[in-house]
XYZ file of N, CA and C in Angstrom:
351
model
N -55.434 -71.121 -5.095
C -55.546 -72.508 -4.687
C -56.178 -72.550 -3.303
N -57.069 -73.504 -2.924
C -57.886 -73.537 -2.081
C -57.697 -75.065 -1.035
N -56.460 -75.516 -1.907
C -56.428 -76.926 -1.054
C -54.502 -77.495 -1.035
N -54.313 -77.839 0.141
C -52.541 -77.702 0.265
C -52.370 -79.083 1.169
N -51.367 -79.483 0.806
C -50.765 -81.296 1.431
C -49.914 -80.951 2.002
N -49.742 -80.939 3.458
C -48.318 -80.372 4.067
C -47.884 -81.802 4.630
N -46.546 -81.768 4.022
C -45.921 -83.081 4.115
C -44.709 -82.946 4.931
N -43.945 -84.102 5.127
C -42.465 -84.340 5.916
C -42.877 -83.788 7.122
N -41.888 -83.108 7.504
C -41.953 -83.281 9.212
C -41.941 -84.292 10.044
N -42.338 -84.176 10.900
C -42.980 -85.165 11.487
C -44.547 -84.680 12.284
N -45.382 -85.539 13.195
C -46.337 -85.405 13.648
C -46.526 -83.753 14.116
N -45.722 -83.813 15.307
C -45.913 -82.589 16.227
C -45.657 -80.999 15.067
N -44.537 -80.781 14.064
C -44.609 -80.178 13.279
C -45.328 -79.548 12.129
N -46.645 -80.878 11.917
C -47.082 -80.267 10.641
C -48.301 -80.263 11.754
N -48.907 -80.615 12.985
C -49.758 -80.051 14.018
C -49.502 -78.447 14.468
N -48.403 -78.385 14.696
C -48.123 -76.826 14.502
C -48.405 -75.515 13.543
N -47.765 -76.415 12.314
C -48.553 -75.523 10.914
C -49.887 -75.118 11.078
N -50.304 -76.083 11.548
C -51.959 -75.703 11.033
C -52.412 -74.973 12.320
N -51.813 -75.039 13.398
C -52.401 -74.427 14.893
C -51.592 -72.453 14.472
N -50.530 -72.213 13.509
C -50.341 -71.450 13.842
C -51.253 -70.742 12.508
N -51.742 -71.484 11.846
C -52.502 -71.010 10.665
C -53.986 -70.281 11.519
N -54.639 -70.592 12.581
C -55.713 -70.415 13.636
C -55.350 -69.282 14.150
N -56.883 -68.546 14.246
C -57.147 -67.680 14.959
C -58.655 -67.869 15.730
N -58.954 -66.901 16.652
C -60.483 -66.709 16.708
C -61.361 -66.572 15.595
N -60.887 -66.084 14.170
C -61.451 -65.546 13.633
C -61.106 -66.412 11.647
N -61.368 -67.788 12.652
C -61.356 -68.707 11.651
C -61.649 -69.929 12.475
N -62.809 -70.746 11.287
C -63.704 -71.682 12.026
C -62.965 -72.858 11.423
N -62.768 -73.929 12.350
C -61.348 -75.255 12.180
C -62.994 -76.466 12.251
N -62.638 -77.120 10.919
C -63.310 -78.777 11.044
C -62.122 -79.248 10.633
N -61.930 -80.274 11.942
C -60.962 -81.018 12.005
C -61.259 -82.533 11.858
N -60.052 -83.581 11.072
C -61.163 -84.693 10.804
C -59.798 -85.723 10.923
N -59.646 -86.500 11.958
C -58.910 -87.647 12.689
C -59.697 -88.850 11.998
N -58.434 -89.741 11.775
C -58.426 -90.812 12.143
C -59.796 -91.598 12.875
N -60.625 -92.473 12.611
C -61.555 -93.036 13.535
C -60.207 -94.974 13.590
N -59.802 -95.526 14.366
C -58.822 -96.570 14.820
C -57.921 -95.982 13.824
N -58.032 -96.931 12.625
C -56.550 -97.210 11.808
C -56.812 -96.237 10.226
N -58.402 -95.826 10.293
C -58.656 -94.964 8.543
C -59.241 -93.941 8.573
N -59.391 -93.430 7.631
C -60.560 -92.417 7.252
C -61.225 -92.631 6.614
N -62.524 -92.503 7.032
C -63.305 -93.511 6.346
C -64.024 -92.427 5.225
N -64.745 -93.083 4.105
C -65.845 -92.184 3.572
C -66.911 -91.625 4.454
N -67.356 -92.429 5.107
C -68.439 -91.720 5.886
C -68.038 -90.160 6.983
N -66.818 -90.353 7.250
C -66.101 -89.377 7.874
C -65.944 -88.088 6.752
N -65.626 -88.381 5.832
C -65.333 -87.220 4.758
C -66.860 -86.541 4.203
N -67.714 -87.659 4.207
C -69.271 -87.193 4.194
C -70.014 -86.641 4.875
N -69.433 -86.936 6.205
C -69.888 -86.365 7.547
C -69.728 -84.452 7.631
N -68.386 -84.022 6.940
C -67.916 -83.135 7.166
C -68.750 -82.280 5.783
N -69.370 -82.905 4.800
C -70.651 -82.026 4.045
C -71.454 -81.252 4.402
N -71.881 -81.951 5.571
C -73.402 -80.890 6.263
C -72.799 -79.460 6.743
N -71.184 -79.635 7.368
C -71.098 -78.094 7.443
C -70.539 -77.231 6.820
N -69.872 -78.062 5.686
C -69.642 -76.982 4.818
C -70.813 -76.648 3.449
N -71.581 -77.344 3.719
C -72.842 -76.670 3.427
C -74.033 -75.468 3.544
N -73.570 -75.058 4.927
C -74.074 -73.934 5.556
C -72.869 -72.520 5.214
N -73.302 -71.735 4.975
C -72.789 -70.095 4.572
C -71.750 -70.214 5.550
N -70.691 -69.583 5.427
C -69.622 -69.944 6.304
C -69.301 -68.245 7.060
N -69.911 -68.009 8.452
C -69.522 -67.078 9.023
C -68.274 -66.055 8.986
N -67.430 -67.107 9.190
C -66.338 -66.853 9.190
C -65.218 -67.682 7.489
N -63.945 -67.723 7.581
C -62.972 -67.940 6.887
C -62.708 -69.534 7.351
N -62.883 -70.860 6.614
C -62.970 -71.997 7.470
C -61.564 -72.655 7.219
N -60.985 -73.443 8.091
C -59.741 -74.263 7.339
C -60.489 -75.706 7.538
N -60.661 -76.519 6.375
C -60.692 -78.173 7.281
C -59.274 -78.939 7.398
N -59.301 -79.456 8.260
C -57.824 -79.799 8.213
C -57.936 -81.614 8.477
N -57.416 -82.229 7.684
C -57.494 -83.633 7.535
C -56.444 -84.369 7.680
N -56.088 -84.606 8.804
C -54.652 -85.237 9.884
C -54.106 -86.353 8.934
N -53.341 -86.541 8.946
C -53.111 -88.040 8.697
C -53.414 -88.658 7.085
N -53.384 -87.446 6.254
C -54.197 -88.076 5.630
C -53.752 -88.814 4.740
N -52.594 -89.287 4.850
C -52.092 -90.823 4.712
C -53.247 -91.976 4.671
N -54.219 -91.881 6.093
C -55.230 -92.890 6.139
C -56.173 -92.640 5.705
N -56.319 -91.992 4.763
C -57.656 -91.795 3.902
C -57.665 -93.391 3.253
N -58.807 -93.859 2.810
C -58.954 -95.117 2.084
C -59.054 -94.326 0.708
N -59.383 -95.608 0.023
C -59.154 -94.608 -1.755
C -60.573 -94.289 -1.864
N -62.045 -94.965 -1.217
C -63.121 -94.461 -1.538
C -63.443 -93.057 -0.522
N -62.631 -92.987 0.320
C -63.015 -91.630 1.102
C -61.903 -90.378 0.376
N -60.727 -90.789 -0.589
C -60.043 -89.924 -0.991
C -60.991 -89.852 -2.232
N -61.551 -91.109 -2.785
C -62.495 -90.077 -3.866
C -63.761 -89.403 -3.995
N -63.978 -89.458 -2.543
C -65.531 -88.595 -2.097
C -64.476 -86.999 -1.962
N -63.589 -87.172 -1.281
C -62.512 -85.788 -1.108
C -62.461 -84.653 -2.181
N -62.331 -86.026 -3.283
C -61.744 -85.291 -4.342
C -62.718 -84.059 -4.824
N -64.546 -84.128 -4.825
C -65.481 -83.530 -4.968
C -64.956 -82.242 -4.526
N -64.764 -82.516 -3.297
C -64.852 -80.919 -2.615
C -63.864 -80.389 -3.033
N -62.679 -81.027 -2.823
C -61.407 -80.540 -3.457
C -61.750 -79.843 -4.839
N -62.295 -80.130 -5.729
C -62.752 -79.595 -6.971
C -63.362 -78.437 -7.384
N -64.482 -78.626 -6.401
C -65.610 -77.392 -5.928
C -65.701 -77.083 -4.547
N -64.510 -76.180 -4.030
C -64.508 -76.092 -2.279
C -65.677 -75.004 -2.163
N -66.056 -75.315 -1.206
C -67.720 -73.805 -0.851
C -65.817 -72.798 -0.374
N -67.030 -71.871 -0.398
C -66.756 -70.528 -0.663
C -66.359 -70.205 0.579
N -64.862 -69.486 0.692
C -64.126 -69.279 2.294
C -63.184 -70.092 2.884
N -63.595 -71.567 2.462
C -63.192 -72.476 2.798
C -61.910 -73.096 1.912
N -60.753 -73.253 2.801
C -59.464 -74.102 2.529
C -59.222 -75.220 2.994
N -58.636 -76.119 2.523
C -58.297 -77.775 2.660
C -57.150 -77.713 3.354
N -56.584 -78.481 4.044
C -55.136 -78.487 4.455
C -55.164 -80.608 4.673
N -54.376 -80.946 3.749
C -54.243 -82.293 4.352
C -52.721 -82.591 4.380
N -52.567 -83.308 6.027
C -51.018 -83.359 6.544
C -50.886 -85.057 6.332
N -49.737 -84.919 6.504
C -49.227 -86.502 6.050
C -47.635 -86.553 5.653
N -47.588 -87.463 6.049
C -45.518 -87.922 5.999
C -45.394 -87.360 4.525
N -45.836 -88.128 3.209
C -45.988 -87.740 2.168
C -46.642 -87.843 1.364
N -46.660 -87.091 0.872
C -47.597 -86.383 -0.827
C -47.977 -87.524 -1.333
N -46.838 -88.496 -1.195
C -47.077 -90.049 -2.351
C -47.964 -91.009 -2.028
N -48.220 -90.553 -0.568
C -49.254 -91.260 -0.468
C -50.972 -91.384 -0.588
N -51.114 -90.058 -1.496
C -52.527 -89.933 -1.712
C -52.570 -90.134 -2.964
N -53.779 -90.346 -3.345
C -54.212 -90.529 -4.782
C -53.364 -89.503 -5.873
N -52.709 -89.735 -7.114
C -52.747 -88.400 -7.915
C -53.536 -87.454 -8.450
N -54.548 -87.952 -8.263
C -55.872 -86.954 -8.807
C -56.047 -85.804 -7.681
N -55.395 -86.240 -6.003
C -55.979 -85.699 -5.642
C -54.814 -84.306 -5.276
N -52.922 -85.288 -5.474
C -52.521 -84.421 -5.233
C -52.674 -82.972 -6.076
N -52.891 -83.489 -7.510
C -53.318 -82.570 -9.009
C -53.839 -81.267 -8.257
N -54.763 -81.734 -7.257
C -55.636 -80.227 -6.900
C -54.942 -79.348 -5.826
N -53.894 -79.598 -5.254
C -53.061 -79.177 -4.175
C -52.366 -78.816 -4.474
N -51.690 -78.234 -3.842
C -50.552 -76.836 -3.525
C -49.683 -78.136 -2.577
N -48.614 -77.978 -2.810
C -47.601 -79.286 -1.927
C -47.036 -78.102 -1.199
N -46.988 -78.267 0.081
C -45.722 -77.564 1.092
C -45.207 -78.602 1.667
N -43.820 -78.375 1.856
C -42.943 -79.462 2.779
C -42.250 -79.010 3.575
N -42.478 -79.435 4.654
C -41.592 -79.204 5.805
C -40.826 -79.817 5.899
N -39.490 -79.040 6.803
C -38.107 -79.886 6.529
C -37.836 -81.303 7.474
N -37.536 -82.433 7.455
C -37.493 -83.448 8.059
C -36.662 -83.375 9.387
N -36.562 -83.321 10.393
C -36.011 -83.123 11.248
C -34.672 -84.751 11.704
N -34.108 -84.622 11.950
C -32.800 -85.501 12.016
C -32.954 -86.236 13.255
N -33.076 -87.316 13.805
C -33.083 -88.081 14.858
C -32.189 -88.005 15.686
């Protein structure tokens, strides 16, 4: 599996996951939020480089991705389908339920444990 939804936690926790997943010797496209979404054009944006031969071992990592809209979760879904070669998905978010099912279908679910107030 080439693509994983790391859910629960909270913010600073599933930011951790993925920082301790990093090394030098792995290339990070990281893809925020632009105000309140993620837009398609943002998820399109991130084509041109995973288009190029990948030096290294890549993670993209897609914050939030709660705010995906449904037309940028179904431009997602492409890559998710056919990831280039090297390259792993990581999308974080409170929960799983909140993305499309098609898209969780292609993911690997990890959950982190909820931390208690």
């Amino acid at each position: 599996m080439h693509s994983f939804i790391v859910e629960g936690g909270d913010l600073e926790s599933r930011r951790l996951y993925i920082q301790d997943l990093l090394s030098t010797q792995i290339e990070l496209i990281h893809l925020v939020a632009e105000k309140t979404s993620l837009t398609i054009k943002q998820v399109q944006d991130i084509n041109r480089p995973l288009s190029i031969s990948a030096r290294l071992p890549r993670i993209v990592w897609i914050e939030e991705a709660n705010l995906l809209t449904i037309p940028a979760q179904n431009a997602l879904l492409k890559m998710l389908e056919e990831p280039p070669e090297s390259t792993t998905f990581y999308l974080t978010c409170n929960s799983a339920q909140s993305l499309l099912p098609t898209i969780r279908s292609r993911c690997q679910t990890i959950s982190l444990p909820n931390h208690e107030q």
